């Protein structure tokens, strides 16, 4: 898988502008169910490896001004229907929630409530609050515990910022001092407002968020300065997996 | 109560501009609990009668273009906490929902989902859908069955438009042909969109809505033409009720 | 779309054995979101038209003996997360439920309960019960109202079999006289047992089910006799849609 | 606000009997929405400052015998309808619950369950249990974390009584050793029974409760001895706030 | 079974006073699971037939004054845990609810709400409301549809009283004109109050209830006049059933 | 009670084969409600003490291969209907769940989900998971905290295995390294699979489970080797309790 991934990257590298980064994804399907009488060449899992330029330019504004978050009416799919903790490709609950929000404010990102009315997650992003110097984030049950979320938790421990996973509702969010999102492409990005209410007099990112952003940048070399050249293309390589 | 109400109206009528209407409200409190040792003059219910000019001018635009409805993340208070069917003054659930929606789109009105994800009501308004020629509205359980809602149901019966009270979710709404709100001050007013999705190619009001609007106007003489003169004041009269 | 579909069929017809039928599917994606700086050739919706041989042979046993249904622990996704009424490709909730059931009994089919504990649907199938001569099926809210379901309802009306859509729980099912599933590929197929409890002394299909099966066959010429030749292949045609 | 409050107190002090205390409340409204064409003198928030004699005499019995608590059928409003954590004036959910309870037993106080069946709070009061030497109280999510509740938690820490906020259901309560309520006017008051079941052989307050009561009295000088003179009146002062 | 039942009755008849009636119950267990190595004489179902004098004397007061109903905090067991529609011996949910209510008011009977906050049933009794001349009762899903309930529905049909099964919450009950319970031993008995609120100015039974009571008495000869002699004993006969 | 229990044991000991053990149960009823006019000899609680041979032979296979667990569609009764934490005889929710599971796989044991979709318990058994070296088990709220569960927790503390009570859903279970059940008759017994998914490559019991099994055996002398002789009978002794 690693070799194939590097091959995909090598074949597409010439399409990248200076300062641009690719988002390299590896998707795996379960494959086809074998039925009596059929004659397919391949029945096992299939993998698709592809790369897409990171939309860093659009995100520059987010890093500067903070993200506007809105909680849509749709609720995050509950775990006894389909666990949000499993990484998979069926994003429709999250996609529809985001479209519901963007229909009112094209700049806003959706963060969904779970069926108990607690904050869960957005499409590919995890939410953190800072309250009285404590860093808090929703428990795993209704969210995919992403890599950036875990990295942030690890950094908080190193920086000796008190941290807890716990149920968080809108009241917790409205009365929080700071708020930020984490995701693979954002690393850590401050949140300006939730449902139109600003955090801490609109100063984005807040002081504890800034500490974590700095530590994150030191760790992964994730540079928030937007790239200048435009992405120019993308090649998708279908790779039949070996059973 | 009728005499007092007319007195309130008479004392305030000179403040009304031409073509203006008052909204006359009668509010009744349960009164003070009697405790040993206190010496109030009056313990029974108190009534407040007041009149406010109807904001007809702002509503002209709504009648012309249709209302934009958004479903907020907040859910309508469930009946085993506080029945939405009882007319009372504790609107905070509805007020907060409306503010959540207006923070994203100041022109939008909130219609809340109930705890089962079905459409319920907005602040002082009931929602109706038209699907395949049938008129439908949420069952009473999660909504205050307003007078205008009942009048509309009665008119539908007269006009022989098939009608039912039933559970309605967002899928019902997104696939409906027409949508409108009813309220004391709106009578019947077409809805242009729900969460940004237009009804029936944006034609507002739709044909069945128009029929009901016409019948409603004939019935109550509720004229949708906006008034020209501005409201100038208001007098609130506190009337201690007789036990 | 019709022309393309017929073209797909024409190109693949030679692969069909005698007596075999194709399942012709038309899938449409929303397309790619346009981002500043990218340069794709096509942004609008994409359609995929493909055909697969119907697994009629495996189904012969089902028609003869009846289907064994099991309700899994997973619940059907609730409509305020993702409406089961919208036809789409994100079947994971249903797929996982079916695998949960088949892990215990490879011959069993899953029919899920909804979050209220009522019967909803299986993957691509709708459930009907016969109780005291009345035909009943779950309301639309938690199920995709399939074409075969609607055809069955229409036939019941023609045959003057009393019919209602209503909430149905396990008690309704365990005390029902007959049970059957409808789906595109099954048309109507009797159910032998639910969670191991047989219907009406194991006679499958029951008398009212048989009436509906006969009427269905007359209507659509859906022949339950299993084919003899094996399916031999499948060609998938990717058709970029015109915006 | 402080000056106005003291002014209200000064104007009403002559109405207090010896040994009596006032309950001084400051209420703030959001004010009137500005509409085009109206001409109010004041649009911003309004504050009302008033004082009422504390009903200490009726409470003497409670301190001596302990409070009888009953859980009504009504559930505490869930946080995704209206957060119980926000201090506000819309007490109707709590008022109706209390009336439901008092209709059966005029001496009983209502403590509501939340929508998950856990203990939440009463009208203006928080509940604590003592189990195996540990002090526990419901988590904030379904309760207003009152000042007396926080003071009690702080005292427990000082007295090195193990403490936790956690979900508590009726089983926890029925098997608890001690139970008490906290509120502004009660400070800490022992509970005799819950739904008719006595705590620890009816000894009220229990030993740990007594420790906390003593510490509370030392801290705030809240004297449980009932006053002798009767309250005689009350003056409400409407104070328009400065925007 | 019929012969055994009559035998039980015959053996116990001499214990009945004049004008007394027996309550004859037939209970059936599933029997013992067969395990390898054990050697019981009987493995199949067991039946217990017993008779108990009907507590008619205590009920005289109920028929004269009406029953006081209270809704406890406990909710009726939901159907996806254990269907209330199956007649069985595990009454603990109902017994505890009744004790919760009687702890506050020994004369009150519990009628439980279901998990959605709708009225369900009491221990062995069904509830009916009369609203605007219409007779309504909760749908089957959360209640055991008792024989007296069905008889009442049949009588309503004969008497041409409009009738419906539907969701009914506390608001429906508080605003109803009449209310009554049905059960095997009560037949039909008027309800005086629900949670302390009287029905229709305290006139019990209401006019439509009275019509149904009269019709019921004509039908089954169920005489509400209390008996004079006291019950004196009871014999329980254990009858091993034949497999 | 102790003397009566030993008496029951003494009278039945001759029925035990070599190496066999009895399961000695003490059941207590609340007794009969006193009604005016009746004349029972005894009104207080009744106790039944009985002993049944432990089905150790059938369990040998479980200890060798591990238990197959399946989560049924039925949910554990919620605590605001009937608390799972109270030890009582109304097992129908658990019995029906087990029958639902065994109808598909006679060797499988049911472990139910609670109404939130979290793991709760089986009939008389508690479930534990091992994840990343941590031992976890569901919180008390939806389970009866059995004696073997507590003993296991105590042993984990002695063995310095990190332990927590917390919400655990199917995702937690599917991704766990080890799983085991505890019960009076099993002590600790490894679980081979949940819904057909094996734990840790099918090695049962896992290493941490084995450590706990060893410590448990040392502590209570609970020997997993199956007995050879068959149980031969059982005597039930009805003991009227003294009030």
JSON list of C-alpha atoms in Angstrom, two decimals, chain C residues 76-239:
[
{"chain": "C", "resi": 76, "resn": "UNK", "atom": "CA", "xyz": [-32.72, 1.91, 11.16]},
{"chain": "C", "resi": 77, "resn": "UNK", "atom": "CA", "xyz": [-31.12, 5.36, 10.85]},
{"chain": "C", "resi": 78, "resn": "UNK", "atom": "CA", "xyz": [-33.63, 7.89, 12.20]},
{"chain": "C", "resi": 79, "resn": "UNK", "atom": "CA", "xyz": [-35.05, 10.51, 9.80]},
{"chain": "C", "resi": 80, "resn": "UNK", "atom": "CA", "xyz": [-33.54, 13.47, 11.63]},
{"chain": "C", "resi": 81, "resn": "UNK", "atom": "CA", "xyz": [-30.11, 11.99, 10.85]},
{"chain": "C", "resi": 82, "resn": "UNK", "atom": "CA", "xyz": [-30.76, 10.70, 7.33]},
{"chain": "C", "resi": 83, "resn": "UNK", "atom": "CA", "xyz": [-34.21, 10.02, 5.95]},
{"chain": "C", "resi": 84, "resn": "UNK", "atom": "CA", "xyz": [-34.77, 6.36, 5.00]},
{"chain": "C", "resi": 85, "resn": "UNK", "atom": "CA", "xyz": [-37.28, 7.65, 2.45]},
{"chain": "C", "resi": 86, "resn": "UNK", "atom": "CA", "xyz": [-34.63, 9.10, 0.12]},
{"chain": "C", "resi": 87, "resn": "UNK", "atom": "CA", "xyz": [-33.28, 6.58, -2.39]},
{"chain": "C", "resi": 88, "resn": "UNK", "atom": "CA", "xyz": [-29.50, 6.77, -2.24]},
{"chain": "C", "resi": 89, "resn": "UNK", "atom": "CA", "xyz": [-26.35, 4.64, -2.21]},
{"chain": "C", "resi": 90, "resn": "UNK", "atom": "CA", "xyz": [-25.36, 4.84, 1.42]},
{"chain": "C", "resi": 91, "resn": "UNK", "atom": "CA", "xyz": [-26.59, 1.44, 2.55]},
{"chain": "C", "resi": 92, "resn": "UNK", "atom": "CA", "xyz": [-24.08, 0.86, 5.33]},
{"chain": "C", "resi": 93, "resn": "UNK", "atom": "CA", "xyz": [-26.65, 0.86, 8.14]},
{"chain": "C", "resi": 94, "resn": "UNK", "atom": "CA", "xyz": [-28.62, -1.81, 6.24]},
{"chain": "C", "resi": 95, "resn": "UNK", "atom": "CA", "xyz": [-25.54, -3.75, 5.13]},
{"chain": "C", "resi": 96, "resn": "UNK", "atom": "CA", "xyz": [-24.13, -3.99, 8.65]},
{"chain": "C", "resi": 97, "resn": "UNK", "atom": "CA", "xyz": [-27.52, -5.05, 9.99]},
{"chain": "C", "resi": 98, "resn": "UNK", "atom": "CA", "xyz": [-27.71, -7.81, 7.38]},
{"chain": "C", "resi": 99, "resn": "UNK", "atom": "CA", "xyz": [-24.22, -9.02, 8.18]},
{"chain": "C", "resi": 100, "resn": "UNK", "atom": "CA", "xyz": [-25.05, -9.08, 11.90]},
{"chain": "C", "resi": 101, "resn": "UNK", "atom": "CA", "xyz": [-27.99, -11.34, 11.12]},
{"chain": "C", "resi": 102, "resn": "UNK", "atom": "CA", "xyz": [-26.21, -13.56, 8.57]},
{"chain": "C", "resi": 103, "resn": "UNK", "atom": "CA", "xyz": [-23.35, -14.18, 11.01]},
{"chain": "C", "resi": 104, "resn": "UNK", "atom": "CA", "xyz": [-25.83, -16.24, 13.05]},
{"chain": "C", "resi": 105, "resn": "UNK", "atom": "CA", "xyz": [-27.88, -17.65, 10.20]},
{"chain": "C", "resi": 106, "resn": "UNK", "atom": "CA", "xyz": [-26.55, -17.28, 6.64]},
{"chain": "C", "resi": 107, "resn": "UNK", "atom": "CA", "xyz": [-30.04, -17.88, 5.22]},
{"chain": "C", "resi": 108, "resn": "UNK", "atom": "CA", "xyz": [-31.72, -15.14, 7.24]},
{"chain": "C", "resi": 109, "resn": "UNK", "atom": "CA", "xyz": [-32.56, -11.64, 6.03]},
{"chain": "C", "resi": 110, "resn": "UNK", "atom": "CA", "xyz": [-32.46, -8.61, 8.32]},
{"chain": "C", "resi": 111, "resn": "UNK", "atom": "CA", "xyz": [-35.51, -6.42, 8.84]},
{"chain": "C", "resi": 112, "resn": "UNK", "atom": "CA", "xyz": [-34.54, -3.56, 11.17]},
{"chain": "C", "resi": 113, "resn": "UNK", "atom": "CA", "xyz": [-36.51, -1.96, 13.97]},
{"chain": "C", "resi": 114, "resn": "UNK", "atom": "CA", "xyz": [-36.65, 1.83, 14.03]},
{"chain": "C", "resi": 115, "resn": "UNK", "atom": "CA", "xyz": [-35.58, 3.87, 17.06]},
{"chain": "C", "resi": 116, "resn": "UNK", "atom": "CA", "xyz": [-39.07, 3.48, 18.55]},
{"chain": "C", "resi": 117, "resn": "UNK", "atom": "CA", "xyz": [-38.91, -0.31, 18.34]},
{"chain": "C", "resi": 118, "resn": "UNK", "atom": "CA", "xyz": [-41.25, -0.57, 15.36]},
{"chain": "C", "resi": 119, "resn": "UNK", "atom": "CA", "xyz": [-40.57, -2.64, 12.25]},
{"chain": "C", "resi": 120, "resn": "UNK", "atom": "CA", "xyz": [-39.03, -0.60, 9.43]},
{"chain": "C", "resi": 121, "resn": "UNK", "atom": "CA", "xyz": [-37.42, -2.29, 6.40]},
{"chain": "C", "resi": 122, "resn": "UNK", "atom": "CA", "xyz": [-34.62, -4.51, 5.13]},
{"chain": "C", "resi": 123, "resn": "UNK", "atom": "CA", "xyz": [-31.98, -3.73, 2.54]},
{"chain": "C", "resi": 124, "resn": "UNK", "atom": "CA", "xyz": [-34.11, -3.01, -0.50]},
{"chain": "C", "resi": 125, "resn": "UNK", "atom": "CA", "xyz": [-37.18, -4.75, 0.88]},
{"chain": "C", "resi": 126, "resn": "UNK", "atom": "CA", "xyz": [-40.46, -3.72, 2.54]},
{"chain": "C", "resi": 127, "resn": "UNK", "atom": "CA", "xyz": [-42.36, -5.85, 5.03]},
{"chain": "C", "resi": 128, "resn": "UNK", "atom": "CA", "xyz": [-46.11, -6.55, 5.15]},
{"chain": "C", "resi": 129, "resn": "UNK", "atom": "CA", "xyz": [-48.19, -8.40, 7.74]},
{"chain": "C", "resi": 130, "resn": "UNK", "atom": "CA", "xyz": [-51.66, -9.93, 7.50]},
{"chain": "C", "resi": 131, "resn": "UNK", "atom": "CA", "xyz": [-53.62, -9.76, 10.75]},
{"chain": "C", "resi": 132, "resn": "UNK", "atom": "CA", "xyz": [-57.25, -10.86, 10.92]},
{"chain": "C", "resi": 133, "resn": "UNK", "atom": "CA", "xyz": [-57.64, -10.47, 7.17]},
{"chain": "C", "resi": 134, "resn": "UNK", "atom": "CA", "xyz": [-56.18, -6.96, 7.18]},
{"chain": "C", "resi": 135, "resn": "UNK", "atom": "CA", "xyz": [-52.99, -6.10, 5.29]},
{"chain": "C", "resi": 136, "resn": "UNK", "atom": "CA", "xyz": [-50.66, -3.72, 7.15]},
{"chain": "C", "resi": 137, "resn": "UNK", "atom": "CA", "xyz": [-47.21, -2.26, 6.50]},
{"chain": "C", "resi": 138, "resn": "UNK", "atom": "CA", "xyz": [-45.02, 0.29, 8.34]},
{"chain": "C", "resi": 139, "resn": "UNK", "atom": "CA", "xyz": [-45.66, 3.96, 7.66]},
{"chain": "C", "resi": 140, "resn": "UNK", "atom": "CA", "xyz": [-43.31, 5.72, 5.27]},
{"chain": "C", "resi": 141, "resn": "UNK", "atom": "CA", "xyz": [-41.40, 7.70, 7.86]},
{"chain": "C", "resi": 142, "resn": "UNK", "atom": "CA", "xyz": [-38.79, 5.00, 8.60]},
{"chain": "C", "resi": 143, "resn": "UNK", "atom": "CA", "xyz": [-38.88, 3.17, 5.28]},
{"chain": "C", "resi": 144, "resn": "UNK", "atom": "CA", "xyz": [-38.17, 3.77, 1.61]},
{"chain": "C", "resi": 145, "resn": "UNK", "atom": "CA", "xyz": [-41.60, 3.38, 0.01]},
{"chain": "C", "resi": 146, "resn": "UNK", "atom": "CA", "xyz": [-40.44, 1.11, -2.82]},
{"chain": "C", "resi": 147, "resn": "UNK", "atom": "CA", "xyz": [-42.20, 0.58, -6.14]},
{"chain": "C", "resi": 148, "resn": "UNK", "atom": "CA", "xyz": [-43.09, -3.03, -5.32]},
{"chain": "C", "resi": 149, "resn": "UNK", "atom": "CA", "xyz": [-44.55, -1.87, -2.00]},
{"chain": "C", "resi": 150, "resn": "UNK", "atom": "CA", "xyz": [-46.77, 0.61, -3.83]},
{"chain": "C", "resi": 151, "resn": "UNK", "atom": "CA", "xyz": [-47.77, -1.97, -6.45]},
{"chain": "C", "resi": 152, "resn": "UNK", "atom": "CA", "xyz": [-48.76, -4.35, -3.65]},
{"chain": "C", "resi": 153, "resn": "UNK", "atom": "CA", "xyz": [-50.86, -1.66, -1.97]},
{"chain": "C", "resi": 154, "resn": "UNK", "atom": "CA", "xyz": [-52.57, -0.93, -5.28]},
{"chain": "C", "resi": 155, "resn": "UNK", "atom": "CA", "xyz": [-53.28, -4.62, -5.84]},
{"chain": "C", "resi": 156, "resn": "UNK", "atom": "CA", "xyz": [-54.71, -4.98, -2.33]},
{"chain": "C", "resi": 157, "resn": "UNK", "atom": "CA", "xyz": [-57.09, -2.15, -3.14]},
{"chain": "C", "resi": 158, "resn": "UNK", "atom": "CA", "xyz": [-58.16, -3.85, -6.36]},
{"chain": "C", "resi": 159, "resn": "UNK", "atom": "CA", "xyz": [-58.63, -7.14, -4.53]},
{"chain": "C", "resi": 160, "resn": "UNK", "atom": "CA", "xyz": [-60.57, -5.31, -1.79]},
{"chain": "C", "resi": 161, "resn": "UNK", "atom": "CA", "xyz": [-58.21, -6.50, 0.92]},
{"chain": "C", "resi": 162, "resn": "UNK", "atom": "CA", "xyz": [-58.47, -3.99, 3.81]},
{"chain": "C", "resi": 163, "resn": "UNK", "atom": "CA", "xyz": [-55.17, -2.14, 4.09]},
{"chain": "C", "resi": 164, "resn": "UNK", "atom": "CA", "xyz": [-53.46, 0.35, 6.41]},
{"chain": "C", "resi": 165, "resn": "UNK", "atom": "CA", "xyz": [-50.05, 1.93, 6.93]},
{"chain": "C", "resi": 166, "resn": "UNK", "atom": "CA", "xyz": [-49.35, 1.98, 10.67]},
{"chain": "C", "resi": 167, "resn": "UNK", "atom": "CA", "xyz": [-46.79, 1.47, 13.43]},
{"chain": "C", "resi": 168, "resn": "UNK", "atom": "CA", "xyz": [-46.07, -2.24, 13.82]},
{"chain": "C", "resi": 169, "resn": "UNK", "atom": "CA", "xyz": [-43.95, -3.71, 16.57]},
{"chain": "C", "resi": 170, "resn": "UNK", "atom": "CA", "xyz": [-42.66, -7.21, 17.28]},
{"chain": "C", "resi": 171, "resn": "UNK", "atom": "CA", "xyz": [-45.87, -8.12, 19.10]},
{"chain": "C", "resi": 172, "resn": "UNK", "atom": "CA", "xyz": [-47.85, -7.32, 15.95]},
{"chain": "C", "resi": 173, "resn": "UNK", "atom": "CA", "xyz": [-45.49, -9.49, 13.95]},
{"chain": "C", "resi": 174, "resn": "UNK", "atom": "CA", "xyz": [-45.43, -12.44, 16.34]},
{"chain": "C", "resi": 175, "resn": "UNK", "atom": "CA", "xyz": [-49.22, -12.54, 16.41]},
{"chain": "C", "resi": 176, "resn": "UNK", "atom": "CA", "xyz": [-49.71, -12.00, 12.67]},
{"chain": "C", "resi": 177, "resn": "UNK", "atom": "CA", "xyz": [-51.23, -14.66, 10.43]},
{"chain": "C", "resi": 178, "resn": "UNK", "atom": "CA", "xyz": [-49.02, -14.05, 7.43]},
{"chain": "C", "resi": 179, "resn": "UNK", "atom": "CA", "xyz": [-45.96, -12.04, 6.53]},
{"chain": "C", "resi": 180, "resn": "UNK", "atom": "CA", "xyz": [-44.20, -11.24, 3.27]},
{"chain": "C", "resi": 181, "resn": "UNK", "atom": "CA", "xyz": [-41.51, -9.03, 1.79]},
{"chain": "C", "resi": 182, "resn": "UNK", "atom": "CA", "xyz": [-41.64, -6.97, -1.37]},
{"chain": "C", "resi": 183, "resn": "UNK", "atom": "CA", "xyz": [-38.67, -5.80, -3.43]},
{"chain": "C", "resi": 184, "resn": "UNK", "atom": "CA", "xyz": [-37.76, -5.11, -7.03]},
{"chain": "C", "resi": 185, "resn": "UNK", "atom": "CA", "xyz": [-36.16, -8.49, -7.50]},
{"chain": "C", "resi": 186, "resn": "UNK", "atom": "CA", "xyz": [-38.49, -10.52, -5.26]},
{"chain": "C", "resi": 187, "resn": "UNK", "atom": "CA", "xyz": [-41.76, -8.90, -6.32]},
{"chain": "C", "resi": 188, "resn": "UNK", "atom": "CA", "xyz": [-43.65, -10.54, -3.39]},
{"chain": "C", "resi": 189, "resn": "UNK", "atom": "CA", "xyz": [-42.12, -13.37, -1.38]},
{"chain": "C", "resi": 190, "resn": "UNK", "atom": "CA", "xyz": [-43.62, -15.12, 1.65]},
{"chain": "C", "resi": 191, "resn": "UNK", "atom": "CA", "xyz": [-41.86, -15.03, 5.04]},
{"chain": "C", "resi": 192, "resn": "UNK", "atom": "CA", "xyz": [-41.53, -18.30, 6.94]},
{"chain": "C", "resi": 193, "resn": "UNK", "atom": "CA", "xyz": [-40.47, -17.03, 10.34]},
{"chain": "C", "resi": 194, "resn": "UNK", "atom": "CA", "xyz": [-39.50, -13.94, 12.31]},
{"chain": "C", "resi": 195, "resn": "UNK", "atom": "CA", "xyz": [-36.81, -14.43, 14.95]},
{"chain": "C", "resi": 196, "resn": "UNK", "atom": "CA", "xyz": [-37.51, -18.15, 14.70]},
{"chain": "C", "resi": 197, "resn": "UNK", "atom": "CA", "xyz": [-41.27, -17.95, 15.23]},
{"chain": "C", "resi": 198, "resn": "UNK", "atom": "CA", "xyz": [-43.23, -19.41, 12.32]},
{"chain": "C", "resi": 199, "resn": "UNK", "atom": "CA", "xyz": [-46.25, -17.74, 10.80]},
{"chain": "C", "resi": 200, "resn": "UNK", "atom": "CA", "xyz": [-49.53, -19.63, 10.71]},
{"chain": "C", "resi": 201, "resn": "UNK", "atom": "CA", "xyz": [-48.25, -23.16, 11.18]},
{"chain": "C", "resi": 202, "resn": "UNK", "atom": "CA", "xyz": [-45.47, -22.67, 8.66]},
{"chain": "C", "resi": 203, "resn": "UNK", "atom": "CA", "xyz": [-47.73, -22.57, 5.59]},
{"chain": "C", "resi": 204, "resn": "UNK", "atom": "CA", "xyz": [-45.87, -20.25, 3.19]},
{"chain": "C", "resi": 205, "resn": "UNK", "atom": "CA", "xyz": [-47.18, -18.24, 1.49]},
{"chain": "C", "resi": 206, "resn": "UNK", "atom": "CA", "xyz": [-50.40, -17.74, 3.42]},
{"chain": "C", "resi": 207, "resn": "UNK", "atom": "CA", "xyz": [-53.72, -17.44, 1.55]},
{"chain": "C", "resi": 208, "resn": "UNK", "atom": "CA", "xyz": [-53.83, -13.63, 1.31]},
{"chain": "C", "resi": 209, "resn": "UNK", "atom": "CA", "xyz": [-50.17, -13.48, 0.37]},
{"chain": "C", "resi": 210, "resn": "UNK", "atom": "CA", "xyz": [-50.86, -16.03, -2.37]},
{"chain": "C", "resi": 211, "resn": "UNK", "atom": "CA", "xyz": [-53.69, -13.88, -3.75]},
{"chain": "C", "resi": 212, "resn": "UNK", "atom": "CA", "xyz": [-51.35, -10.91, -3.94]},
{"chain": "C", "resi": 213, "resn": "UNK", "atom": "CA", "xyz": [-48.55, -12.98, -5.49]},
{"chain": "C", "resi": 214, "resn": "UNK", "atom": "CA", "xyz": [-50.93, -14.21, -8.20]},
{"chain": "C", "resi": 215, "resn": "UNK", "atom": "CA", "xyz": [-52.20, -10.71, -8.91]},
{"chain": "C", "resi": 216, "resn": "UNK", "atom": "CA", "xyz": [-48.66, -9.36, -8.99]},
{"chain": "C", "resi": 217, "resn": "UNK", "atom": "CA", "xyz": [-47.56, -12.03, -11.46]},
{"chain": "C", "resi": 218, "resn": "UNK", "atom": "CA", "xyz": [-50.50, -11.26, -13.71]},
{"chain": "C", "resi": 219, "resn": "UNK", "atom": "CA", "xyz": [-49.64, -7.60, -13.58]},
{"chain": "C", "resi": 220, "resn": "UNK", "atom": "CA", "xyz": [-45.88, -7.55, -14.19]},
{"chain": "C", "resi": 221, "resn": "UNK", "atom": "CA", "xyz": [-45.24, -10.97, -15.61]},
{"chain": "C", "resi": 222, "resn": "UNK", "atom": "CA", "xyz": [-42.73, -11.56, -12.79]},
{"chain": "C", "resi": 223, "resn": "UNK", "atom": "CA", "xyz": [-42.14, -15.30, -13.00]},
{"chain": "C", "resi": 224, "resn": "UNK", "atom": "CA", "xyz": [-40.97, -17.00, -9.87]},
{"chain": "C", "resi": 225, "resn": "UNK", "atom": "CA", "xyz": [-39.66, -20.11, -11.57]},
{"chain": "C", "resi": 226, "resn": "UNK", "atom": "CA", "xyz": [-35.89, -19.96, -11.21]},
{"chain": "C", "resi": 227, "resn": "UNK", "atom": "CA", "xyz": [-33.79, -19.69, -14.40]},
{"chain": "C", "resi": 228, "resn": "UNK", "atom": "CA", "xyz": [-31.52, -22.55, -15.39]},
{"chain": "C", "resi": 229, "resn": "UNK", "atom": "CA", "xyz": [-28.54, -20.92, -17.11]},
{"chain": "C", "resi": 230, "resn": "UNK", "atom": "CA", "xyz": [-25.85, -19.14, -15.13]},
{"chain": "C", "resi": 231, "resn": "UNK", "atom": "CA", "xyz": [-25.07, -15.43, -15.43]},
{"chain": "C", "resi": 232, "resn": "UNK", "atom": "CA", "xyz": [-21.76, -14.95, -17.17]},
{"chain": "C", "resi": 233, "resn": "UNK", "atom": "CA", "xyz": [-20.59, -11.40, -16.84]},
{"chain": "C", "resi": 234, "resn": "UNK", "atom": "CA", "xyz": [-21.36, -7.75, -16.44]},
{"chain": "C", "resi": 235, "resn": "UNK", "atom": "CA", "xyz": [-20.22, -4.55, -18.09]},
{"chain": "C", "resi": 236, "resn": "UNK", "atom": "CA", "xyz": [-20.32, -1.26, -16.30]},
{"chain": "C", "resi": 237, "resn": "UNK", "atom": "CA", "xyz": [-20.58, 1.81, -18.43]},
{"chain": "C", "resi": 238, "resn": "UNK", "atom": "CA", "xyz": [-19.53, 5.14, -16.95]},
{"chain": "C", "resi": 239, "resn": "UNK", "atom": "CA", "xyz": [-21.54, 7.88, -18.59]}
]
